[in-house]
Amino acid sequence: MSRPVLLLMTIAALTACGPAETPVPDGVITGAFEIVGQLESKKIDEASGLQAGYQGRYFVINDDVKHLFVIEELGRLLARIKVKGTKDRDWEDLARLPGDDGFLLAIGDIGDNDAGHRNLRIYFVEEPEPDPDTGRFAEDIRRVHSLSLRLPDGPHDIESMAYEPHGDRLFLVSKRDVPMHVYAVSREQALAEEDLVAEKLGTIPGFRPPTRK
């Protein structure tokens, strides 16, 4: 099941779990949440993207910092890795997808609060692995590919991205549009080309308008 579908099903289930006689205000998610950990690093002060990796590791990015943070499931920091060959206009999300020699992480420099950028950028890096002898991660990694991506209907603020394995493509979802817009680009093209136009799939109705920030 794809992450976007699972997310929507989770939201629907949580919204529906309140008593039938108690109306739930629009945009309010009800239900029980369990806090299992806390981010240890104070450098992660605006966590925009979170992606599960191998053996219980998670990768995190900040909005405007050219680093990839590696944490374990309770929030303990394992590594802070500089990503070389990238810019940090507005990093917003991460996705994990297959590559030729293992898994890759896609870093989405896709935020555009004022919808003023003609091109978005997605950087691809090999999923970091610790040294088998020391257990430590490298201090830096270099991107293996960079994709300049345009949207077919002009600039939008894209702040969510996910890999959809059944169609073998990356999904991108806008934030400030009502309803939100959904775009896609195939994994094969994304890794082979340097400049692409995404395909618009449609819109997602029913979500409340976002805040300015």
JSON list of C-alpha atoms in Angstrom, two decimals:
[
{"chain": "A", "resi": 1, "resn": "MET", "atom": "CA", "xyz": [0.00, 0.00, 0.00]},
{"chain": "A", "resi": 2, "resn": "SER", "atom": "CA", "xyz": [1.37, 3.42, -0.88]},
{"chain": "A", "resi": 3, "resn": "ARG", "atom": "CA", "xyz": [2.21, 5.95, 1.83]},
{"chain": "A", "resi": 4, "resn": "PRO", "atom": "CA", "xyz": [-0.33, 8.55, 0.62]},
{"chain": "A", "resi": 5, "resn": "VAL", "atom": "CA", "xyz": [-3.15, 5.97, 0.66]},
{"chain": "A", "resi": 6, "resn": "LEU", "atom": "CA", "xyz": [-2.10, 4.67, 4.07]},
{"chain": "A", "resi": 7, "resn": "LEU", "atom": "CA", "xyz": [-1.96, 8.23, 5.44]},
{"chain": "A", "resi": 8, "resn": "LEU", "atom": "CA", "xyz": [-5.42, 9.05, 4.16]},
{"chain": "A", "resi": 9, "resn": "MET", "atom": "CA", "xyz": [-6.82, 5.79, 5.57]},
{"chain": "A", "resi": 10, "resn": "THR", "atom": "CA", "xyz": [-5.22, 6.54, 8.96]},
{"chain": "A", "resi": 11, "resn": "ILE", "atom": "CA", "xyz": [-6.68, 10.05, 9.02]},
{"chain": "A", "resi": 12, "resn": "ALA", "atom": "CA", "xyz": [-10.09, 8.72, 8.07]},
{"chain": "A", "resi": 13, "resn": "ALA", "atom": "CA", "xyz": [-9.96, 6.05, 10.77]},
{"chain": "A", "resi": 14, "resn": "LEU", "atom": "CA", "xyz": [-8.87, 8.50, 13.47]},
{"chain": "A", "resi": 15, "resn": "THR", "atom": "CA", "xyz": [-11.51, 11.03, 12.49]},
{"chain": "A", "resi": 16, "resn": "ALA", "atom": "CA", "xyz": [-14.23, 8.40, 12.64]},
{"chain": "A", "resi": 17, "resn": "CYS", "atom": "CA", "xyz": [-13.29, 6.98, 16.05]},
{"chain": "A", "resi": 18, "resn": "GLY", "atom": "CA", "xyz": [-15.22, 9.48, 18.18]},
{"chain": "A", "resi": 19, "resn": "PRO", "atom": "CA", "xyz": [-18.67, 8.67, 19.60]},
{"chain": "A", "resi": 20, "resn": "ALA", "atom": "CA", "xyz": [-21.40, 8.87, 16.98]},
{"chain": "A", "resi": 21, "resn": "GLU", "atom": "CA", "xyz": [-23.40, 11.33, 19.05]},
{"chain": "A", "resi": 22, "resn": "THR", "atom": "CA", "xyz": [-20.47, 13.74, 19.39]},
{"chain": "A", "resi": 23, "resn": "PRO", "atom": "CA", "xyz": [-19.90, 15.87, 16.27]},
{"chain": "A", "resi": 24, "resn": "VAL", "atom": "CA", "xyz": [-16.26, 16.27, 15.28]},
{"chain": "A", "resi": 25, "resn": "PRO", "atom": "CA", "xyz": [-15.31, 19.78, 14.02]},
{"chain": "A", "resi": 26, "resn": "ASP", "atom": "CA", "xyz": [-13.94, 20.01, 10.52]},
{"chain": "A", "resi": 27, "resn": "GLY", "atom": "CA", "xyz": [-10.20, 19.48, 10.35]},
{"chain": "A", "resi": 28, "resn": "VAL", "atom": "CA", "xyz": [-9.91, 17.99, 13.87]},
{"chain": "A", "resi": 29, "resn": "ILE", "atom": "CA", "xyz": [-8.37, 14.53, 14.23]},
{"chain": "A", "resi": 30, "resn": "THR", "atom": "CA", "xyz": [-9.51, 12.60, 17.28]},
{"chain": "A", "resi": 31, "resn": "GLY", "atom": "CA", "xyz": [-8.17, 9.41, 18.82]},
{"chain": "A", "resi": 32, "resn": "ALA", "atom": "CA", "xyz": [-5.30, 8.30, 21.02]},
{"chain": "A", "resi": 33, "resn": "PHE", "atom": "CA", "xyz": [-1.68, 9.01, 20.13]},
{"chain": "A", "resi": 34, "resn": "GLU", "atom": "CA", "xyz": [1.29, 7.52, 21.96]},
{"chain": "A", "resi": 35, "resn": "ILE", "atom": "CA", "xyz": [4.53, 9.44, 22.36]},
{"chain": "A", "resi": 36, "resn": "VAL", "atom": "CA", "xyz": [7.34, 6.92, 21.90]},
{"chain": "A", "resi": 37, "resn": "GLY", "atom": "CA", "xyz": [10.33, 9.24, 21.80]},
{"chain": "A", "resi": 38, "resn": "GLN", "atom": "CA", "xyz": [11.68, 12.74, 21.46]},
{"chain": "A", "resi": 39, "resn": "LEU", "atom": "CA", "xyz": [14.16, 14.26, 19.03]},
{"chain": "A", "resi": 40, "resn": "GLU", "atom": "CA", "xyz": [17.47, 14.44, 20.85]},
{"chain": "A", "resi": 41, "resn": "SER", "atom": "CA", "xyz": [19.31, 16.91, 18.61]},
{"chain": "A", "resi": 42, "resn": "LYS", "atom": "CA", "xyz": [18.56, 20.59, 19.10]},
{"chain": "A", "resi": 43, "resn": "LYS", "atom": "CA", "xyz": [19.82, 21.15, 15.56]},
{"chain": "A", "resi": 44, "resn": "ILE", "atom": "CA", "xyz": [16.61, 19.56, 14.29]},
{"chain": "A", "resi": 45, "resn": "ASP", "atom": "CA", "xyz": [14.51, 22.61, 15.07]},
{"chain": "A", "resi": 46, "resn": "GLU", "atom": "CA", "xyz": [12.22, 22.49, 12.02]},
{"chain": "A", "resi": 47, "resn": "ALA", "atom": "CA", "xyz": [11.89, 18.87, 10.95]},
{"chain": "A", "resi": 48, "resn": "SER", "atom": "CA", "xyz": [10.25, 19.01, 7.54]},
{"chain": "A", "resi": 49, "resn": "GLY", "atom": "CA", "xyz": [10.81, 15.48, 6.25]},
{"chain": "A", "resi": 50, "resn": "LEU", "atom": "CA", "xyz": [10.91, 12.08, 7.93]},
{"chain": "A", "resi": 51, "resn": "GLN", "atom": "CA", "xyz": [11.60, 8.80, 6.15]},
{"chain": "A", "resi": 52, "resn": "ALA", "atom": "CA", "xyz": [11.94, 5.30, 7.57]},
{"chain": "A", "resi": 53, "resn": "GLY", "atom": "CA", "xyz": [15.09, 3.46, 6.52]},
{"chain": "A", "resi": 54, "resn": "TYR", "atom": "CA", "xyz": [16.80, 0.15, 7.17]},
{"chain": "A", "resi": 55, "resn": "GLN", "atom": "CA", "xyz": [16.97, -1.62, 10.56]},
{"chain": "A", "resi": 56, "resn": "GLY", "atom": "CA", "xyz": [14.87, 0.86, 12.54]},
{"chain": "A", "resi": 57, "resn": "ARG", "atom": "CA", "xyz": [16.70, 3.96, 11.36]},
{"chain": "A", "resi": 58, "resn": "TYR", "atom": "CA", "xyz": [14.93, 7.15, 10.31]},
{"chain": "A", "resi": 59, "resn": "PHE", "atom": "CA", "xyz": [16.20, 10.02, 8.20]},
{"chain": "A", "resi": 60, "resn": "VAL", "atom": "CA", "xyz": [15.20, 13.62, 8.94]},
{"chain": "A", "resi": 61, "resn": "ILE", "atom": "CA", "xyz": [15.78, 16.94, 7.17]},
{"chain": "A", "resi": 62, "resn": "ASN", "atom": "CA", "xyz": [15.39, 20.50, 8.36]},
{"chain": "A", "resi": 63, "resn": "ASP", "atom": "CA", "xyz": [13.81, 23.19, 6.22]},
{"chain": "A", "resi": 64, "resn": "ASP", "atom": "CA", "xyz": [16.95, 25.08, 5.23]},
{"chain": "A", "resi": 65, "resn": "VAL", "atom": "CA", "xyz": [19.97, 23.03, 6.26]},
{"chain": "A", "resi": 66, "resn": "LYS", "atom": "CA", "xyz": [22.05, 20.92, 3.85]},
{"chain": "A", "resi": 67, "resn": "HIS", "atom": "CA", "xyz": [22.28, 18.02, 6.26]},
{"chain": "A", "resi": 68, "resn": "LEU", "atom": "CA", "xyz": [20.68, 14.62, 6.60]},
{"chain": "A", "resi": 69, "resn": "PHE", "atom": "CA", "xyz": [20.05, 13.55, 10.18]},
{"chain": "A", "resi": 70, "resn": "VAL", "atom": "CA", "xyz": [19.94, 9.88, 11.12]},
{"chain": "A", "resi": 71, "resn": "ILE", "atom": "CA", "xyz": [17.96, 8.94, 14.23]},
{"chain": "A", "resi": 72, "resn": "GLU", "atom": "CA", "xyz": [16.70, 5.75, 15.81]},
{"chain": "A", "resi": 73, "resn": "GLU", "atom": "CA", "xyz": [13.02, 5.20, 16.58]},
{"chain": "A", "resi": 74, "resn": "LEU", "atom": "CA", "xyz": [13.14, 6.80, 20.04]},
{"chain": "A", "resi": 75, "resn": "GLY", "atom": "CA", "xyz": [14.66, 9.98, 18.62]},
{"chain": "A", "resi": 76, "resn": "ARG", "atom": "CA", "xyz": [18.31, 9.46, 19.58]},
{"chain": "A", "resi": 77, "resn": "LEU", "atom": "CA", "xyz": [20.68, 11.07, 17.08]},
{"chain": "A", "resi": 78, "resn": "LEU", "atom": "CA", "xyz": [22.94, 8.61, 15.26]},
{"chain": "A", "resi": 79, "resn": "ALA", "atom": "CA", "xyz": [24.55, 10.93, 12.72]},
{"chain": "A", "resi": 80, "resn": "ARG", "atom": "CA", "xyz": [24.46, 14.34, 11.08]},
{"chain": "A", "resi": 81, "resn": "ILE", "atom": "CA", "xyz": [25.61, 14.02, 7.48]},
{"chain": "A", "resi": 82, "resn": "LYS", "atom": "CA", "xyz": [26.39, 16.91, 5.15]},
{"chain": "A", "resi": 83, "resn": "VAL", "atom": "CA", "xyz": [24.95, 16.43, 1.66]},
{"chain": "A", "resi": 84, "resn": "LYS", "atom": "CA", "xyz": [27.44, 17.77, -0.88]},
{"chain": "A", "resi": 85, "resn": "GLY", "atom": "CA", "xyz": [26.50, 19.01, -4.33]},
{"chain": "A", "resi": 86, "resn": "THR", "atom": "CA", "xyz": [23.17, 20.45, -3.19]},
{"chain": "A", "resi": 87, "resn": "LYS", "atom": "CA", "xyz": [21.53, 23.78, -2.45]},
{"chain": "A", "resi": 88, "resn": "ASP", "atom": "CA", "xyz": [19.01, 24.41, 0.29]},
{"chain": "A", "resi": 89, "resn": "ARG", "atom": "CA", "xyz": [16.40, 26.84, -1.01]},
{"chain": "A", "resi": 90, "resn": "ASP", "atom": "CA", "xyz": [13.55, 25.14, 0.88]},
{"chain": "A", "resi": 91, "resn": "TRP", "atom": "CA", "xyz": [13.99, 21.45, 1.69]},
{"chain": "A", "resi": 92, "resn": "GLU", "atom": "CA", "xyz": [10.60, 19.98, 2.57]},
{"chain": "A", "resi": 93, "resn": "ASP", "atom": "CA", "xyz": [10.38, 16.20, 2.35]},
{"chain": "A", "resi": 94, "resn": "LEU", "atom": "CA", "xyz": [12.13, 12.88, 1.86]},
{"chain": "A", "resi": 95, "resn": "ALA", "atom": "CA", "xyz": [11.28, 9.68, 0.03]},
{"chain": "A", "resi": 96, "resn": "ARG", "atom": "CA", "xyz": [13.00, 6.28, -0.20]},
{"chain": "A", "resi": 97, "resn": "LEU", "atom": "CA", "xyz": [13.07, 4.46, -3.52]},
{"chain": "A", "resi": 98, "resn": "PRO", "atom": "CA", "xyz": [14.96, 1.64, -5.24]},
{"chain": "A", "resi": 99, "resn": "GLY", "atom": "CA", "xyz": [18.16, 2.38, -7.12]},
{"chain": "A", "resi": 100, "resn": "ASP", "atom": "CA", "xyz": [20.43, 0.26, -9.26]},
{"chain": "A", "resi": 101, "resn": "ASP", "atom": "CA", "xyz": [22.64, -0.82, -6.35]},
{"chain": "A", "resi": 102, "resn": "GLY", "atom": "CA", "xyz": [20.40, -0.43, -3.31]},
{"chain": "A", "resi": 103, "resn": "PHE", "atom": "CA", "xyz": [17.99, 2.13, -1.97]},
{"chain": "A", "resi": 104, "resn": "LEU", "atom": "CA", "xyz": [18.18, 5.86, -2.60]},
{"chain": "A", "resi": 105, "resn": "LEU", "atom": "CA", "xyz": [16.84, 8.81, -0.66]},
{"chain": "A", "resi": 106, "resn": "ALA", "atom": "CA", "xyz": [15.14, 11.57, -2.63]},
{"chain": "A", "resi": 107, "resn": "ILE", "atom": "CA", "xyz": [15.51, 14.98, -0.98]},
{"chain": "A", "resi": 108, "resn": "GLY", "atom": "CA", "xyz": [12.83, 17.40, -2.09]},
{"chain": "A", "resi": 109, "resn": "ASP", "atom": "CA", "xyz": [13.96, 21.03, -2.41]},
{"chain": "A", "resi": 110, "resn": "ILE", "atom": "CA", "xyz": [10.36, 21.66, -3.37]},
{"chain": "A", "resi": 111, "resn": "GLY", "atom": "CA", "xyz": [8.98, 24.32, -1.03]},
{"chain": "A", "resi": 112, "resn": "ASP", "atom": "CA", "xyz": [7.77, 27.52, -2.65]},
{"chain": "A", "resi": 113, "resn": "ASN", "atom": "CA", "xyz": [5.69, 29.54, -0.19]},
{"chain": "A", "resi": 114, "resn": "ASP", "atom": "CA", "xyz": [5.02, 32.37, -2.63]},
{"chain": "A", "resi": 115, "resn": "ALA", "atom": "CA", "xyz": [4.70, 30.16, -5.74]},
{"chain": "A", "resi": 116, "resn": "GLY", "atom": "CA", "xyz": [7.43, 32.11, -7.48]},
{"chain": "A", "resi": 117, "resn": "HIS", "atom": "CA", "xyz": [9.91, 29.46, -8.57]},
{"chain": "A", "resi": 118, "resn": "ARG", "atom": "CA", "xyz": [9.70, 28.04, -12.08]},
{"chain": "A", "resi": 119, "resn": "ASN", "atom": "CA", "xyz": [11.68, 24.92, -11.18]},
{"chain": "A", "resi": 120, "resn": "LEU", "atom": "CA", "xyz": [11.74, 22.60, -8.19]},
{"chain": "A", "resi": 121, "resn": "ARG", "atom": "CA", "xyz": [14.72, 20.41, -7.40]},
{"chain": "A", "resi": 122, "resn": "ILE", "atom": "CA", "xyz": [15.02, 16.80, -6.21]},
{"chain": "A", "resi": 123, "resn": "TYR", "atom": "CA", "xyz": [18.39, 15.44, -5.09]},
{"chain": "A", "resi": 124, "resn": "PHE", "atom": "CA", "xyz": [19.12, 11.74, -4.94]},
{"chain": "A", "resi": 125, "resn": "VAL", "atom": "CA", "xyz": [21.67, 10.20, -2.57]},
{"chain": "A", "resi": 126, "resn": "GLU", "atom": "CA", "xyz": [22.54, 6.64, -1.68]},
{"chain": "A", "resi": 127, "resn": "GLU", "atom": "CA", "xyz": [20.88, 5.61, 1.57]},
{"chain": "A", "resi": 128, "resn": "PRO", "atom": "CA", "xyz": [23.60, 6.06, 4.20]},
{"chain": "A", "resi": 129, "resn": "GLU", "atom": "CA", "xyz": [24.86, 2.93, 5.96]},
{"chain": "A", "resi": 130, "resn": "PRO", "atom": "CA", "xyz": [27.16, 2.78, 8.98]},
{"chain": "A", "resi": 131, "resn": "ASP", "atom": "CA", "xyz": [30.68, 1.43, 8.63]},
{"chain": "A", "resi": 132, "resn": "PRO", "atom": "CA", "xyz": [30.53, -2.31, 9.38]},
{"chain": "A", "resi": 133, "resn": "ASP", "atom": "CA", "xyz": [33.65, -2.11, 11.55]},
{"chain": "A", "resi": 134, "resn": "THR", "atom": "CA", "xyz": [33.11, 1.10, 13.53]},
{"chain": "A", "resi": 135, "resn": "GLY", "atom": "CA", "xyz": [29.32, 1.44, 13.33]},
{"chain": "A", "resi": 136, "resn": "ARG", "atom": "CA", "xyz": [29.75, 5.11, 12.44]},
{"chain": "A", "resi": 137, "resn": "PHE", "atom": "CA", "xyz": [28.26, 7.00, 9.51]},
{"chain": "A", "resi": 138, "resn": "ALA", "atom": "CA", "xyz": [30.33, 9.09, 7.14]},
{"chain": "A", "resi": 139, "resn": "GLU", "atom": "CA", "xyz": [30.43, 12.82, 7.89]},
{"chain": "A", "resi": 140, "resn": "ASP", "atom": "CA", "xyz": [29.38, 13.71, 4.36]},
{"chain": "A", "resi": 141, "resn": "ILE", "atom": "CA", "xyz": [27.88, 12.18, 1.23]},
{"chain": "A", "resi": 142, "resn": "ARG", "atom": "CA", "xyz": [27.54, 13.47, -2.31]},
{"chain": "A", "resi": 143, "resn": "ARG", "atom": "CA", "xyz": [24.40, 13.46, -4.42]},
{"chain": "A", "resi": 144, "resn": "VAL", "atom": "CA", "xyz": [24.34, 10.87, -7.19]},
{"chain": "A", "resi": 145, "resn": "HIS", "atom": "CA", "xyz": [21.74, 12.69, -9.29]},
{"chain": "A", "resi": 146, "resn": "SER", "atom": "CA", "xyz": [19.84, 15.97, -9.43]},
{"chain": "A", "resi": 147, "resn": "LEU", "atom": "CA", "xyz": [16.50, 16.55, -11.14]},
{"chain": "A", "resi": 148, "resn": "SER", "atom": "CA", "xyz": [15.05, 19.93, -12.10]},
{"chain": "A", "resi": 149, "resn": "LEU", "atom": "CA", "xyz": [11.27, 19.54, -12.10]},
{"chain": "A", "resi": 150, "resn": "ARG", "atom": "CA", "xyz": [8.59, 21.84, -13.49]},
{"chain": "A", "resi": 151, "resn": "LEU", "atom": "CA", "xyz": [4.87, 21.62, -12.84]},
{"chain": "A", "resi": 152, "resn": "PRO", "atom": "CA", "xyz": [2.54, 21.60, -15.86]},
{"chain": "A", "resi": 153, "resn": "ASP", "atom": "CA", "xyz": [0.26, 24.33, -14.49]},
{"chain": "A", "resi": 154, "resn": "GLY", "atom": "CA", "xyz": [2.87, 26.71, -13.14]},
{"chain": "A", "resi": 155, "resn": "PRO", "atom": "CA", "xyz": [4.51, 27.16, -9.72]},
{"chain": "A", "resi": 156, "resn": "HIS", "atom": "CA", "xyz": [2.94, 25.70, -6.58]},
{"chain": "A", "resi": 157, "resn": "ASP", "atom": "CA", "xyz": [4.17, 25.24, -3.02]},
{"chain": "A", "resi": 158, "resn": "ILE", "atom": "CA", "xyz": [4.94, 21.51, -2.87]},
{"chain": "A", "resi": 159, "resn": "GLU", "atom": "CA", "xyz": [5.65, 20.28, 0.66]},
{"chain": "A", "resi": 160, "resn": "SER", "atom": "CA", "xyz": [4.89, 16.53, 0.57]},
{"chain": "A", "resi": 161, "resn": "MET", "atom": "CA", "xyz": [6.59, 13.81, -1.45]},
{"chain": "A", "resi": 162, "resn": "ALA", "atom": "CA", "xyz": [6.36, 10.01, -1.41]},
{"chain": "A", "resi": 163, "resn": "TYR", "atom": "CA", "xyz": [7.41, 7.01, -3.48]},
{"chain": "A", "resi": 164, "resn": "GLU", "atom": "CA", "xyz": [4.50, 4.93, -4.79]},
{"chain": "A", "resi": 165, "resn": "PRO", "atom": "CA", "xyz": [5.86, 1.43, -5.58]},
{"chain": "A", "resi": 166, "resn": "HIS", "atom": "CA", "xyz": [2.92, 0.01, -7.57]},
{"chain": "A", "resi": 167, "resn": "GLY", "atom": "CA", "xyz": [3.24, 2.68, -10.22]},
{"chain": "A", "resi": 168, "resn": "ASP", "atom": "CA", "xyz": [6.98, 3.09, -9.61]},
{"chain": "A", "resi": 169, "resn": "ARG", "atom": "CA", "xyz": [6.71, 6.87, -9.33]},
{"chain": "A", "resi": 170, "resn": "LEU", "atom": "CA", "xyz": [7.17, 9.80, -7.00]},
{"chain": "A", "resi": 171, "resn": "PHE", "atom": "CA", "xyz": [4.06, 11.63, -5.79]},
{"chain": "A", "resi": 172, "resn": "LEU", "atom": "CA", "xyz": [4.22, 15.34, -4.98]},
{"chain": "A", "resi": 173, "resn": "VAL", "atom": "CA", "xyz": [1.40, 17.15, -3.13]},
{"chain": "A", "resi": 174, "resn": "SER", "atom": "CA", "xyz": [0.85, 20.89, -2.89]},
{"chain": "A", "resi": 175, "resn": "LYS", "atom": "CA", "xyz": [0.11, 22.66, 0.38]},
{"chain": "A", "resi": 176, "resn": "ARG", "atom": "CA", "xyz": [-1.52, 26.02, -0.27]},
{"chain": "A", "resi": 177, "resn": "ASP", "atom": "CA", "xyz": [-4.01, 25.04, -2.95]},
{"chain": "A", "resi": 178, "resn": "VAL", "atom": "CA", "xyz": [-7.61, 24.35, -2.03]},
{"chain": "A", "resi": 179, "resn": "PRO", "atom": "CA", "xyz": [-8.11, 21.60, -2.99]},
{"chain": "A", "resi": 180, "resn": "MET", "atom": "CA", "xyz": [-4.54, 20.31, -2.88]},
{"chain": "A", "resi": 181, "resn": "HIS", "atom": "CA", "xyz": [-2.94, 19.30, -6.19]},
{"chain": "A", "resi": 182, "resn": "VAL", "atom": "CA", "xyz": [-1.23, 15.95, -6.79]},
{"chain": "A", "resi": 183, "resn": "TYR", "atom": "CA", "xyz": [1.58, 15.44, -9.31]},
{"chain": "A", "resi": 184, "resn": "ALA", "atom": "CA", "xyz": [3.72, 12.46, -10.28]},
{"chain": "A", "resi": 185, "resn": "VAL", "atom": "CA", "xyz": [6.97, 11.64, -12.04]},
{"chain": "A", "resi": 186, "resn": "SER", "atom": "CA", "xyz": [8.17, 8.14, -12.86]},
{"chain": "A", "resi": 187, "resn": "ARG", "atom": "CA", "xyz": [11.18, 6.84, -10.96]},
{"chain": "A", "resi": 188, "resn": "GLU", "atom": "CA", "xyz": [12.88, 5.71, -14.16]},
{"chain": "A", "resi": 189, "resn": "GLN", "atom": "CA", "xyz": [12.61, 9.14, -15.74]},
{"chain": "A", "resi": 190, "resn": "ALA", "atom": "CA", "xyz": [13.50, 10.96, -12.54]},
{"chain": "A", "resi": 191, "resn": "LEU", "atom": "CA", "xyz": [16.79, 9.05, -12.28]},
{"chain": "A", "resi": 192, "resn": "ALA", "atom": "CA", "xyz": [17.62, 9.21, -15.97]},
{"chain": "A", "resi": 193, "resn": "GLU", "atom": "CA", "xyz": [16.77, 12.81, -16.86]},
{"chain": "A", "resi": 194, "resn": "GLU", "atom": "CA", "xyz": [18.00, 16.14, -15.54]},
{"chain": "A", "resi": 195, "resn": "ASP", "atom": "CA", "xyz": [14.94, 18.23, -16.50]},
{"chain": "A", "resi": 196, "resn": "LEU", "atom": "CA", "xyz": [11.33, 17.03, -16.52]},
{"chain": "A", "resi": 197, "resn": "VAL", "atom": "CA", "xyz": [7.74, 18.24, -16.42]},
{"chain": "A", "resi": 198, "resn": "ALA", "atom": "CA", "xyz": [5.65, 16.41, -13.84]},
{"chain": "A", "resi": 199, "resn": "GLU", "atom": "CA", "xyz": [2.26, 14.90, -14.64]},
{"chain": "A", "resi": 200, "resn": "LYS", "atom": "CA", "xyz": [-0.75, 16.35, -12.83]},
{"chain": "A", "resi": 201, "resn": "LEU", "atom": "CA", "xyz": [-2.95, 13.54, -11.48]},
{"chain": "A", "resi": 202, "resn": "GLY", "atom": "CA", "xyz": [-5.76, 15.57, -9.94]},
{"chain": "A", "resi": 203, "resn": "THR", "atom": "CA", "xyz": [-6.74, 17.15, -6.64]},
{"chain": "A", "resi": 204, "resn": "ILE", "atom": "CA", "xyz": [-7.55, 16.02, -3.08]},
{"chain": "A", "resi": 205, "resn": "PRO", "atom": "CA", "xyz": [-10.67, 17.74, -1.70]},
{"chain": "A", "resi": 206, "resn": "GLY", "atom": "CA", "xyz": [-11.78, 17.93, 1.91]},
{"chain": "A", "resi": 207, "resn": "PHE", "atom": "CA", "xyz": [-8.73, 19.33, 3.73]},
{"chain": "A", "resi": 208, "resn": "ARG", "atom": "CA", "xyz": [-8.92, 22.65, 5.56]},
{"chain": "A", "resi": 209, "resn": "PRO", "atom": "CA", "xyz": [-6.84, 25.56, 4.19]},
{"chain": "A", "resi": 210, "resn": "PRO", "atom": "CA", "xyz": [-3.26, 25.69, 5.55]},
{"chain": "A", "resi": 211, "resn": "THR", "atom": "CA", "xyz": [-1.80, 28.37, 7.77]},
{"chain": "A", "resi": 212, "resn": "ARG", "atom": "CA", "xyz": [0.53, 30.92, 6.20]},
{"chain": "A", "resi": 213, "resn": "LYS", "atom": "CA", "xyz": [3.69, 29.26, 7.56]}
]
